[in-house]
């Protein structure tokens, strides 16, 4: 079983729990989606009640986060990586990995993974319109990478490079969850040229506001957020070749020419496996 109550690597959903807020649904609310409950909306509003610029400023940051995910996917495709393992998919309606990759490349392969049953309920939207066998969805828990890898190998060819996308998920891992060990397991079967992309909530950007906001959120959320500093996020990419411009705030990761680069509450970094 996953620690979220579902059989690992399966497509069997756990019950939808509305007694607490859940990360996928709070994030959906911030993105303006409808796959959320009162408990999620209240958690988001209370969390960001004292945030400079209010919840609208947070929503702009979340939209920029999705745009950065798109830029990372385009970077990988432009550099010959057309297979993606996107863990912690969430419920976003737009700019999903397969949509961005399919716009750039004729035959990308994408495996989505999440442990929230509401994501499974929306997975058909992710899979719709894609050629059979090119996009799949796994109900899995990142704490246990082996079932994820076993299932993913049915869609992805591990003899060719794979980009592992961990956007907005590793801050649900405390030090005791051993994120470095999980990453090592995930990358071990992948060949040279494979990549790891991380986005992570920061402890050292707007530190006072972040500490206040996330102690409020952690009191209401099923998952627990651990904020990390720039150097702690960079350490998660140790052993990989760090792609320029390194670990930077969201909008600074290879912005489109002329784009604004507003400050953010999130670090982003990409590494490539040399061998
Ligand atoms: C904040 S959302 C990020 C969505 C998307 N990746 C993005 O960055 O735009 C985090 C997602 O990670 C999922 N998640 C958290 N812990 C997980 C775990 N241990 N295994 C699988 N999914 C997890 C949540 O259910 C949620 O959908």
PDB file of C-alpha atoms and ligand atoms in Angstrom:
ATOM      1  CA  UNK A   1       0.000   0.000   0.000  1.00  0.00           C
ATOM      2  CA  UNK A   2       1.133   3.595  -0.514  1.00  0.00           C
ATOM      3  CA  UNK A   3       1.265   5.718   2.623  1.00  0.00           C
ATOM      4  CA  UNK A   4      -1.726   7.532   1.121  1.00  0.00           C
ATOM      5  CA  UNK A   5      -3.767   4.331   1.397  1.00  0.00           C
ATOM      6  CA  UNK A   6      -3.672   3.028  -2.177  1.00  0.00           C
ATOM      7  CA  UNK A   7      -2.015  -0.049  -3.700  1.00  0.00           C
ATOM      8  CA  UNK A   8       1.392   1.057  -5.039  1.00  0.00           C
ATOM      9  CA  UNK A   9       1.847   1.206  -8.795  1.00  0.00           C
ATOM     10  CA  UNK A  10      -1.816   0.473  -9.401  1.00  0.00           C
ATOM     11  CA  UNK A  11      -4.698   2.505 -10.712  1.00  0.00           C
ATOM     12  CA  UNK A  12      -6.843   1.791  -7.643  1.00  0.00           C
ATOM     13  CA  UNK A  13      -7.853   5.041  -5.958  1.00  0.00           C
ATOM     14  CA  UNK A  14      -8.015   5.599  -2.207  1.00  0.00           C
ATOM     15  CA  UNK A  15     -11.118   7.355  -0.847  1.00  0.00           C
ATOM     16  CA  UNK A  16     -11.295  11.103  -1.430  1.00  0.00           C
ATOM     17  CA  UNK A  17     -10.660  12.643   2.005  1.00  0.00           C
ATOM     18  CA  UNK A  18     -12.385  15.954   2.645  1.00  0.00           C
ATOM     19  CA  UNK A  19     -11.561  16.100   6.361  1.00  0.00           C
ATOM     20  CA  UNK A  20      -8.262  17.834   5.549  1.00  0.00           C
ATOM     21  CA  UNK A  21      -6.923  19.961   2.713  1.00  0.00           C
ATOM     22  CA  UNK A  22      -4.868  18.104   0.096  1.00  0.00           C
ATOM     23  CA  UNK A  23      -1.957  19.556  -1.872  1.00  0.00           C
ATOM     24  CA  UNK A  24      -3.316  18.665  -5.334  1.00  0.00           C
ATOM     25  CA  UNK A  25      -6.641  20.388  -4.559  1.00  0.00           C
ATOM     26  CA  UNK A  26      -5.158  23.487  -2.871  1.00  0.00           C
ATOM     27  CA  UNK A  27      -2.894  23.888  -5.915  1.00  0.00           C
ATOM     28  CA  UNK A  28      -5.918  23.437  -8.189  1.00  0.00           C
ATOM     29  CA  UNK A  29      -7.705  26.217  -6.287  1.00  0.00           C
ATOM     30  CA  UNK A  30      -4.700  28.520  -6.726  1.00  0.00           C
ATOM     31  CA  UNK A  31      -4.754  27.745 -10.463  1.00  0.00           C
ATOM     32  CA  UNK A  32      -8.465  28.646 -10.658  1.00  0.00           C
ATOM     33  CA  UNK A  33      -9.646  25.038 -11.102  1.00  0.00           C
ATOM     34  CA  UNK A  34     -12.819  23.383  -9.767  1.00  0.00           C
ATOM     35  CA  UNK A  35     -11.412  20.110  -8.449  1.00  0.00           C
ATOM     36  CA  UNK A  36     -11.274  21.336  -4.872  1.00  0.00           C
ATOM     37  CA  UNK A  37     -13.409  21.360  -1.717  1.00  0.00           C
ATOM     38  CA  UNK A  38     -14.259  23.963   0.925  1.00  0.00           C
ATOM     39  CA  UNK A  39     -11.504  22.619   3.194  1.00  0.00           C
ATOM     40  CA  UNK A  40      -8.923  23.231   0.418  1.00  0.00           C
ATOM     41  CA  UNK A  41     -10.176  26.733  -0.417  1.00  0.00           C
ATOM     42  CA  UNK A  42     -10.194  27.766   3.247  1.00  0.00           C
ATOM     43  CA  UNK A  43      -6.681  26.379   3.758  1.00  0.00           C
ATOM     44  CA  UNK A  44      -5.379  28.391   0.782  1.00  0.00           C
ATOM     45  CA  UNK A  45      -7.101  31.596   1.899  1.00  0.00           C
ATOM     46  CA  UNK A  46      -5.875  31.279   5.512  1.00  0.00           C
ATOM     47  CA  UNK A  47      -2.350  30.302   4.423  1.00  0.00           C
ATOM     48  CA  UNK A  48      -1.896  33.349   2.242  1.00  0.00           C
ATOM     49  CA  UNK A  49      -4.025  35.845   4.230  1.00  0.00           C
ATOM     50  CA  UNK A  50      -0.925  37.799   5.294  1.00  0.00           C
ATOM     51  CA  UNK A  51       1.070  37.255   2.081  1.00  0.00           C
ATOM     52  CA  UNK A  52       2.393  40.473   0.473  1.00  0.00           C
ATOM     53  CA  UNK A  53       0.094  41.143  -2.488  1.00  0.00           C
ATOM     54  CA  UNK A  54      -2.437  38.612  -1.126  1.00  0.00           C
ATOM     55  CA  UNK A  55      -3.545  35.409  -2.779  1.00  0.00           C
ATOM     56  CA  UNK A  56      -3.510  37.027  -6.242  1.00  0.00           C
ATOM     57  CA  UNK A  57       0.274  37.408  -5.975  1.00  0.00           C
ATOM     58  CA  UNK A  58       0.523  33.712  -5.071  1.00  0.00           C
ATOM     59  CA  UNK A  59      -1.679  32.788  -8.039  1.00  0.00           C
ATOM     60  CA  UNK A  60       0.636  34.724 -10.374  1.00  0.00           C
ATOM     61  CA  UNK A  61       3.602  32.804  -8.929  1.00  0.00           C
ATOM     62  CA  UNK A  62       1.794  29.475  -9.457  1.00  0.00           C
ATOM     63  CA  UNK A  63       1.022  30.382 -13.091  1.00  0.00           C
ATOM     64  CA  UNK A  64       4.688  31.277 -13.606  1.00  0.00           C
ATOM     65  CA  UNK A  65       5.574  27.907 -12.074  1.00  0.00           C
ATOM     66  CA  UNK A  66       3.480  26.161 -14.751  1.00  0.00           C
ATOM     67  CA  UNK A  67       5.139  28.271 -17.454  1.00  0.00           C
ATOM     68  CA  UNK A  68       8.561  27.247 -16.108  1.00  0.00           C
ATOM     69  CA  UNK A  69       7.531  23.588 -16.279  1.00  0.00           C
ATOM     70  CA  UNK A  70       6.769  24.179 -19.961  1.00  0.00           C
ATOM     71  CA  UNK A  71      10.178  25.765 -20.532  1.00  0.00           C
ATOM     72  CA  UNK A  72      11.900  22.800 -18.870  1.00  0.00           C
ATOM     73  CA  UNK A  73       9.988  20.328 -21.089  1.00  0.00           C
ATOM     74  CA  UNK A  74      10.937  22.344 -24.186  1.00  0.00           C
ATOM     75  CA  UNK A  75      14.578  22.395 -23.044  1.00  0.00           C
ATOM     76  CA  UNK A  76      14.604  18.593 -22.781  1.00  0.00           C
ATOM     77  CA  UNK A  77      12.934  18.056 -26.160  1.00  0.00           C
ATOM     78  CA  UNK A  78      15.335  20.524 -27.817  1.00  0.00           C
ATOM     79  CA  UNK A  79      18.193  18.499 -26.312  1.00  0.00           C
ATOM     80  CA  UNK A  80      16.981  15.132 -27.514  1.00  0.00           C
ATOM     81  CA  UNK A  81      15.039  13.898 -24.449  1.00  0.00           C
ATOM     82  CA  UNK A  82      11.492  13.006 -25.487  1.00  0.00           C
ATOM     83  CA  UNK A  83      10.474  10.673 -22.637  1.00  0.00           C
ATOM     84  CA  UNK A  84       9.113  12.076 -19.372  1.00  0.00           C
ATOM     85  CA  UNK A  85       8.310  10.600 -15.968  1.00  0.00           C
ATOM     86  CA  UNK A  86       6.227  13.319 -14.258  1.00  0.00           C
ATOM     87  CA  UNK A  87       5.707  12.472 -10.581  1.00  0.00           C
ATOM     88  CA  UNK A  88       3.298  14.621  -8.543  1.00  0.00           C
ATOM     89  CA  UNK A  89       1.269  15.531 -11.612  1.00  0.00           C
ATOM     90  CA  UNK A  90      -1.606  17.323  -9.893  1.00  0.00           C
ATOM     91  CA  UNK A  91      -4.719  18.420 -11.768  1.00  0.00           C
ATOM     92  CA  UNK A  92      -3.613  21.338 -13.956  1.00  0.00           C
ATOM     93  CA  UNK A  93      -5.819  21.844 -17.008  1.00  0.00           C
ATOM     94  CA  UNK A  94      -3.150  23.415 -19.203  1.00  0.00           C
ATOM     95  CA  UNK A  95       0.555  23.220 -19.941  1.00  0.00           C
ATOM     96  CA  UNK A  96       0.733  19.563 -18.962  1.00  0.00           C
ATOM     97  CA  UNK A  97       3.952  17.792 -19.891  1.00  0.00           C
ATOM     98  CA  UNK A  98       2.441  15.809 -22.776  1.00  0.00           C
ATOM     99  CA  UNK A  99       0.747  18.899 -24.255  1.00  0.00           C
ATOM    100  CA  UNK A 100       4.001  20.868 -24.281  1.00  0.00           C
ATOM    101  CA  UNK A 101       6.061  17.905 -25.517  1.00  0.00           C
ATOM    102  CA  UNK A 102       3.567  16.914 -28.227  1.00  0.00           C
ATOM    103  CA  UNK A 103       3.630  20.491 -29.552  1.00  0.00           C
ATOM    104  CA  UNK A 104       7.417  20.190 -29.981  1.00  0.00           C
ATOM    105  CA  UNK A 105       7.953  16.553 -30.926  1.00  0.00           C
ATOM    106  CA  UNK A 106       6.046  13.999 -32.981  1.00  0.00           C
ATOM    107  CA  UNK A 107       6.216  10.998 -30.639  1.00  0.00           C
ATOM    108  CA  UNK A 108       6.988  11.827 -27.010  1.00  0.00           C
ATOM    109  CA  UNK A 109       6.334   9.267 -24.253  1.00  0.00           C
ATOM    110  CA  UNK A 110       4.941  10.454 -20.938  1.00  0.00           C
ATOM    111  CA  UNK A 111       4.119   8.669 -17.696  1.00  0.00           C
ATOM    112  CA  UNK A 112       2.221  10.609 -15.044  1.00  0.00           C
ATOM    113  CA  UNK A 113       2.285   9.565 -11.379  1.00  0.00           C
ATOM    114  CA  UNK A 114       0.355  10.869  -8.386  1.00  0.00           C
ATOM    115  CA  UNK A 115      -1.026   9.448  -5.153  1.00  0.00           C
ATOM    116  CA  UNK A 116      -4.123  11.626  -4.865  1.00  0.00           C
ATOM    117  CA  UNK A 117      -7.357   9.903  -5.966  1.00  0.00           C
ATOM    118  CA  UNK A 118      -8.713  13.159  -7.357  1.00  0.00           C
ATOM    119  CA  UNK A 119      -5.816  13.230  -9.825  1.00  0.00           C
ATOM    120  CA  UNK A 120      -6.799   9.757 -10.984  1.00  0.00           C
ATOM    121  CA  UNK A 121     -10.374  10.967 -11.456  1.00  0.00           C
ATOM    122  CA  UNK A 122      -9.028  13.608 -13.845  1.00  0.00           C
ATOM    123  CA  UNK A 123      -6.434  11.389 -15.508  1.00  0.00           C
ATOM    124  CA  UNK A 124      -8.679  10.689 -18.483  1.00  0.00           C
ATOM    125  CA  UNK A 125      -8.217  14.354 -19.449  1.00  0.00           C
ATOM    126  CA  UNK A 126      -4.469  13.801 -19.485  1.00  0.00           C
ATOM    127  CA  UNK A 127      -4.728  10.700 -21.632  1.00  0.00           C
ATOM    128  CA  UNK A 128      -7.423  11.946 -24.041  1.00  0.00           C
ATOM    129  CA  UNK A 129      -6.414  12.405 -27.674  1.00  0.00           C
ATOM    130  CA  UNK A 130      -2.928  10.910 -27.299  1.00  0.00           C
ATOM    131  CA  UNK A 131      -1.928   7.935 -29.437  1.00  0.00           C
ATOM    132  CA  UNK A 132      -2.347   4.636 -27.555  1.00  0.00           C
ATOM    133  CA  UNK A 133       0.638   3.648 -25.416  1.00  0.00           C
ATOM    134  CA  UNK A 134       2.334   7.052 -25.530  1.00  0.00           C
ATOM    135  CA  UNK A 135       0.845   8.607 -22.371  1.00  0.00           C
ATOM    136  CA  UNK A 136      -0.012   6.649 -19.243  1.00  0.00           C
ATOM    137  CA  UNK A 137      -0.987   7.295 -15.648  1.00  0.00           C
ATOM    138  CA  UNK A 138       0.200   5.452 -12.544  1.00  0.00           C
ATOM    139  CA  UNK A 139      -1.325   5.679  -9.122  1.00  0.00           C
ATOM    140  CA  UNK A 140       1.847   5.628  -7.031  1.00  0.00           C
ATOM    141  CA  UNK A 141       3.764   6.981  -4.070  1.00  0.00           C
ATOM    142  CA  UNK A 142       7.158   8.582  -4.622  1.00  0.00           C
ATOM    143  CA  UNK A 143       8.294   7.235  -1.243  1.00  0.00           C
ATOM    144  CA  UNK A 144       8.386   3.842  -2.985  1.00  0.00           C
ATOM    145  CA  UNK A 145       9.975   4.338  -6.435  1.00  0.00           C
ATOM    146  CA  UNK A 146      10.348   0.696  -7.475  1.00  0.00           C
ATOM    147  CA  UNK A 147       6.669   0.014  -8.369  1.00  0.00           C
ATOM    148  CA  UNK A 148       6.622   3.348 -10.225  1.00  0.00           C
ATOM    149  CA  UNK A 149       9.691   2.360 -12.250  1.00  0.00           C
ATOM    150  CA  UNK A 150       8.266  -1.099 -12.997  1.00  0.00           C
ATOM    151  CA  UNK A 151       5.008   0.373 -14.322  1.00  0.00           C
ATOM    152  CA  UNK A 152       6.707   3.264 -16.133  1.00  0.00           C
ATOM    153  CA  UNK A 153       8.897   0.812 -18.065  1.00  0.00           C
ATOM    154  CA  UNK A 154       5.715  -0.385 -19.855  1.00  0.00           C
ATOM    155  CA  UNK A 155       5.451   3.016 -21.585  1.00  0.00           C
ATOM    156  CA  UNK A 156       9.011   4.392 -21.438  1.00  0.00           C
ATOM    157  CA  UNK A 157      12.075   2.834 -23.067  1.00  0.00           C
ATOM    158  CA  UNK A 158      14.769   2.902 -20.383  1.00  0.00           C
ATOM    159  CA  UNK A 159      17.502   2.327 -22.957  1.00  0.00           C
ATOM    160  CA  UNK A 160      16.877   5.933 -24.087  1.00  0.00           C
ATOM    161  CA  UNK A 161      17.133   9.079 -21.869  1.00  0.00           C
ATOM    162  CA  UNK A 162      14.205   9.964 -19.636  1.00  0.00           C
ATOM    163  CA  UNK A 163      13.497  13.306 -17.952  1.00  0.00           C
ATOM    164  CA  UNK A 164      12.206  12.838 -14.411  1.00  0.00           C
ATOM    165  CA  UNK A 165      10.007  15.814 -13.543  1.00  0.00           C
ATOM    166  CA  UNK A 166       9.598  16.440  -9.806  1.00  0.00           C
ATOM    167  CA  UNK A 167       7.756  19.738  -9.800  1.00  0.00           C
ATOM    168  CA  UNK A 168       6.258  20.811  -6.501  1.00  0.00           C
ATOM    169  CA  UNK A 169       6.600  17.414  -4.804  1.00  0.00           C
ATOM    170  CA  UNK A 170       9.920  17.081  -2.957  1.00  0.00           C
ATOM    171  CA  UNK A 171       8.873  19.657  -0.345  1.00  0.00           C
ATOM    172  CA  UNK A 172       6.461  16.943   0.870  1.00  0.00           C
ATOM    173  CA  UNK A 173       9.559  14.927   1.843  1.00  0.00           C
ATOM    174  CA  UNK A 174      11.165  15.605   5.220  1.00  0.00           C
ATOM    175  CA  UNK A 175      14.818  14.712   5.822  1.00  0.00           C
ATOM    176  CA  UNK A 176      13.542  11.503   7.480  1.00  0.00           C
ATOM    177  CA  UNK A 177      11.896  10.551   4.158  1.00  0.00           C
ATOM    178  CA  UNK A 178      15.399  10.423   2.649  1.00  0.00           C
ATOM    179  CA  UNK A 179      14.763  12.361  -0.582  1.00  0.00           C
ATOM    180  CA  UNK A 180      18.369  11.783  -1.784  1.00  0.00           C
ATOM    181  CA  UNK A 181      17.876   8.003  -1.460  1.00  0.00           C
ATOM    182  CA  UNK A 182      14.594   8.176  -3.378  1.00  0.00           C
ATOM    183  CA  UNK A 183      16.241  10.201  -6.166  1.00  0.00           C
ATOM    184  CA  UNK A 184      19.129   7.738  -6.388  1.00  0.00           C
ATOM    185  CA  UNK A 185      16.658   4.863  -6.845  1.00  0.00           C
ATOM    186  CA  UNK A 186      14.705   6.762  -9.489  1.00  0.00           C
ATOM    187  CA  UNK A 187      17.758   7.658 -11.560  1.00  0.00           C
ATOM    188  CA  UNK A 188      19.624   4.363 -11.177  1.00  0.00           C
ATOM    189  CA  UNK A 189      18.004   2.485 -14.128  1.00  0.00           C
ATOM    190  CA  UNK A 190      18.083   5.501 -16.456  1.00  0.00           C
ATOM    191  CA  UNK A 191      20.851   5.928 -19.058  1.00  0.00           C
ATOM    192  CA  UNK A 192      23.337   8.791 -19.483  1.00  0.00           C
ATOM    193  CA  UNK A 193      21.671  11.930 -20.809  1.00  0.00           C
ATOM    194  CA  UNK A 194      18.630  11.418 -18.595  1.00  0.00           C
ATOM    195  CA  UNK A 195      17.554  14.413 -16.547  1.00  0.00           C
ATOM    196  CA  UNK A 196      16.074  15.416 -13.226  1.00  0.00           C
ATOM    197  CA  UNK A 197      14.067  18.629 -12.908  1.00  0.00           C
ATOM    198  CA  UNK A 198      13.105  19.869  -9.451  1.00  0.00           C
ATOM    199  CA  UNK A 199      10.970  22.744  -8.285  1.00  0.00           C
ATOM    200  CA  UNK A 200      10.798  23.286  -4.544  1.00  0.00           C
ATOM    201  CA  UNK A 201       9.256  25.774  -2.102  1.00  0.00           C
ATOM    202  CA  UNK A 202      11.984  27.977  -0.618  1.00  0.00           C
ATOM    203  CA  UNK A 203      12.942  28.604   3.001  1.00  0.00           C
ATOM    204  CA  UNK A 204      15.267  31.492   2.076  1.00  0.00           C
ATOM    205  CA  UNK A 205      13.040  33.585  -0.222  1.00  0.00           C
ATOM    206  CA  UNK A 206      10.652  35.831   1.753  1.00  0.00           C
ATOM    207  CA  UNK A 207      11.689  33.697   4.788  1.00  0.00           C
ATOM    208  CA  UNK A 208       9.404  35.290   7.384  1.00  0.00           C
ATOM    209  CA  UNK A 209       6.307  35.203   5.178  1.00  0.00           C
ATOM    210  CA  UNK A 210       7.066  31.645   4.011  1.00  0.00           C
ATOM    211  CA  UNK A 211       7.562  30.363   7.533  1.00  0.00           C
ATOM    212  CA  UNK A 212       4.274  31.952   8.682  1.00  0.00           C
ATOM    213  CA  UNK A 213       2.303  30.799   5.611  1.00  0.00           C
ATOM    214  CA  UNK A 214       3.502  27.207   5.712  1.00  0.00           C
ATOM    215  CA  UNK A 215       3.010  26.754   9.426  1.00  0.00           C
ATOM    216  CA  UNK A 216      -0.601  27.783   8.739  1.00  0.00           C
ATOM    217  CA  UNK A 217      -0.838  25.376   5.782  1.00  0.00           C
ATOM    218  CA  UNK A 218       0.809  22.474   7.608  1.00  0.00           C
ATOM    219  CA  UNK A 219      -1.829  22.755  10.341  1.00  0.00           C
ATOM    220  CA  UNK A 220      -4.526  22.093   7.706  1.00  0.00           C
ATOM    221  CA  UNK A 221      -2.892  19.889   5.058  1.00  0.00           C
ATOM    222  CA  UNK A 222      -2.872  16.081   4.846  1.00  0.00           C
ATOM    223  CA  UNK A 223       0.748  16.284   3.641  1.00  0.00           C
ATOM    224  CA  UNK A 224       3.468  18.219   5.534  1.00  0.00           C
ATOM    225  CA  UNK A 225       5.588  20.806   3.711  1.00  0.00           C
ATOM    226  CA  UNK A 226       9.334  21.074   4.446  1.00  0.00           C
ATOM    227  CA  UNK A 227      10.794  24.301   3.040  1.00  0.00           C
ATOM    228  CA  UNK A 228      14.401  24.118   1.756  1.00  0.00           C
ATOM    229  CA  UNK A 229      17.084  26.692   0.988  1.00  0.00           C
ATOM    230  CA  UNK A 230      18.806  27.261  -2.346  1.00  0.00           C
ATOM    231  CA  UNK A 231      21.775  25.152  -1.231  1.00  0.00           C
ATOM    232  CA  UNK A 232      19.565  22.347   0.086  1.00  0.00           C
ATOM    233  CA  UNK A 233      17.722  22.197  -3.255  1.00  0.00           C
ATOM    234  CA  UNK A 234      21.046  22.279  -5.146  1.00  0.00           C
ATOM    235  CA  UNK A 235      22.225  19.374  -2.961  1.00  0.00           C
ATOM    236  CA  UNK A 236      19.316  17.266  -4.271  1.00  0.00           C
ATOM    237  CA  UNK A 237      20.940  17.551  -7.726  1.00  0.00           C
ATOM    238  CA  UNK A 238      24.405  16.471  -6.503  1.00  0.00           C
ATOM    239  CA  UNK A 239      26.088  13.974  -8.831  1.00  0.00           C
ATOM    240  CA  UNK A 240      24.335  15.366 -11.910  1.00  0.00           C
ATOM    241  CA  UNK A 241      25.639  17.952 -14.389  1.00  0.00           C
ATOM    242  CA  UNK A 242      23.756  21.115 -13.450  1.00  0.00           C
ATOM    243  CA  UNK A 243      22.103  22.737 -16.475  1.00  0.00           C
ATOM    244  CA  UNK A 244      22.580  26.519 -16.822  1.00  0.00           C
ATOM    245  CA  UNK A 245      21.502  28.790 -15.158  1.00  0.00           C
ATOM    246  CA  UNK A 246      21.654  26.439 -12.140  1.00  0.00           C
ATOM    247  CA  UNK A 247      19.185  26.581  -9.259  1.00  0.00           C
ATOM    248  CA  UNK A 248      17.266  29.850  -9.617  1.00  0.00           C
ATOM    249  CA  UNK A 249      13.896  31.428  -8.856  1.00  0.00           C
ATOM    250  CA  UNK A 250      11.099  30.193 -11.114  1.00  0.00           C
ATOM    251  CA  UNK A 251      10.974  33.031 -13.623  1.00  0.00           C
ATOM    252  CA  UNK A 252      14.770  33.059 -14.005  1.00  0.00           C
ATOM    253  CA  UNK A 253      15.005  29.519 -15.405  1.00  0.00           C
ATOM    254  CA  UNK A 254      15.625  30.245 -19.098  1.00  0.00           C
ATOM    255  CA  UNK A 255      12.922  32.929 -19.422  1.00  0.00           C
ATOM    256  CA  UNK A 256      11.504  33.578 -22.850  1.00  0.00           C
ATOM    257  CA  UNK A 257      13.212  36.590 -24.468  1.00  0.00           C
ATOM    258  CA  UNK A 258      11.835  39.848 -23.061  1.00  0.00           C
ATOM    259  CA  UNK A 259       9.740  38.074 -20.386  1.00  0.00           C
ATOM    260  CA  UNK A 260       9.408  39.644 -16.937  1.00  0.00           C
ATOM    261  CA  UNK A 261      11.232  37.855 -14.107  1.00  0.00           C
ATOM    262  CA  UNK A 262       9.182  38.555 -10.969  1.00  0.00           C
ATOM    263  CA  UNK A 263      10.428  37.272  -7.594  1.00  0.00           C
ATOM    264  CA  UNK A 264       9.122  33.901  -6.499  1.00  0.00           C
ATOM    265  CA  UNK A 265       8.769  31.539  -3.526  1.00  0.00           C
ATOM    266  CA  UNK A 266      10.166  28.570  -5.457  1.00  0.00           C
ATOM    267  CA  UNK A 267      13.616  27.289  -6.538  1.00  0.00           C
ATOM    268  CA  UNK A 268      14.012  25.428  -9.828  1.00  0.00           C
ATOM    269  CA  UNK A 269      16.975  23.388 -11.034  1.00  0.00           C
ATOM    270  CA  UNK A 270      17.721  20.793 -13.720  1.00  0.00           C
ATOM    271  CA  UNK A 271      20.517  18.214 -13.774  1.00  0.00           C
ATOM    272  CA  UNK A 272      21.650  15.694 -16.388  1.00  0.00           C
ATOM    273  CA  UNK A 273      23.109  12.270 -15.782  1.00  0.00           C
ATOM    274  CA  UNK A 274      26.645  12.107 -17.229  1.00  0.00           C
ATOM    275  CA  UNK A 275      26.934   8.333 -17.038  1.00  0.00           C
TER     276      UNK A 275
HETATM  277  C1  LIG B   1       1.676  21.138  -5.740  1.00  0.00           C
HETATM  278  S1  LIG B   1       1.142  19.808  -6.723  1.00  0.00           S
HETATM  279  C2  LIG B   1       2.241  19.977  -8.114  1.00  0.00           C
HETATM  280  C3  LIG B   1       1.569  19.731  -9.464  1.00  0.00           C
HETATM  281  C4  LIG B   1       2.502  19.872 -10.669  1.00  0.00           C
HETATM  282  N1  LIG B   1       3.601  18.918 -10.618  1.00  0.00           N
HETATM  283  C5  LIG B   1       3.070  21.254 -10.764  1.00  0.00           C
HETATM  284  O1  LIG B   1       4.143  21.477 -10.210  1.00  0.00           O
HETATM  285  O2  LIG B   1       2.487  22.122 -11.383  1.00  0.00           O
HETATM  286  C6  LIG B   1       1.892  18.438  -5.871  1.00  0.00           C
HETATM  287  C7  LIG B   1       1.383  17.078  -6.287  1.00  0.00           C
HETATM  288  O3  LIG B   1       2.246  16.068  -5.717  1.00  0.00           O
HETATM  289  C8  LIG B   1       1.413  14.988  -5.303  1.00  0.00           C
HETATM  290  N2  LIG B   1       2.158  14.221  -4.298  1.00  0.00           N
HETATM  291  C9  LIG B   1       2.587  14.633  -3.068  1.00  0.00           C
HETATM  292  N3  LIG B   1       3.259  13.650  -2.464  1.00  0.00           N
HETATM  293  C10 LIG B   1       3.271  12.590  -3.300  1.00  0.00           C
HETATM  294  C11 LIG B   1       3.825  11.277  -3.235  1.00  0.00           C
HETATM  295  N4  LIG B   1       4.516  10.864  -2.163  1.00  0.00           N
HETATM  296  N5  LIG B   1       3.675  10.452  -4.303  1.00  0.00           N
HETATM  297  C12 LIG B   1       2.981  10.867  -5.403  1.00  0.00           C
HETATM  298  N6  LIG B   1       2.421  12.085  -5.514  1.00  0.00           N
HETATM  299  C13 LIG B   1       2.564  12.945  -4.475  1.00  0.00           C
HETATM  300  C14 LIG B   1       0.171  15.662  -4.768  1.00  0.00           C
HETATM  301  O4  LIG B   1      -0.930  14.762  -4.725  1.00  0.00           O
HETATM  302  C15 LIG B   1      -0.015  16.787  -5.797  1.00  0.00           C
HETATM  303  O5  LIG B   1      -0.813  16.387  -6.868  1.00  0.00           O
END
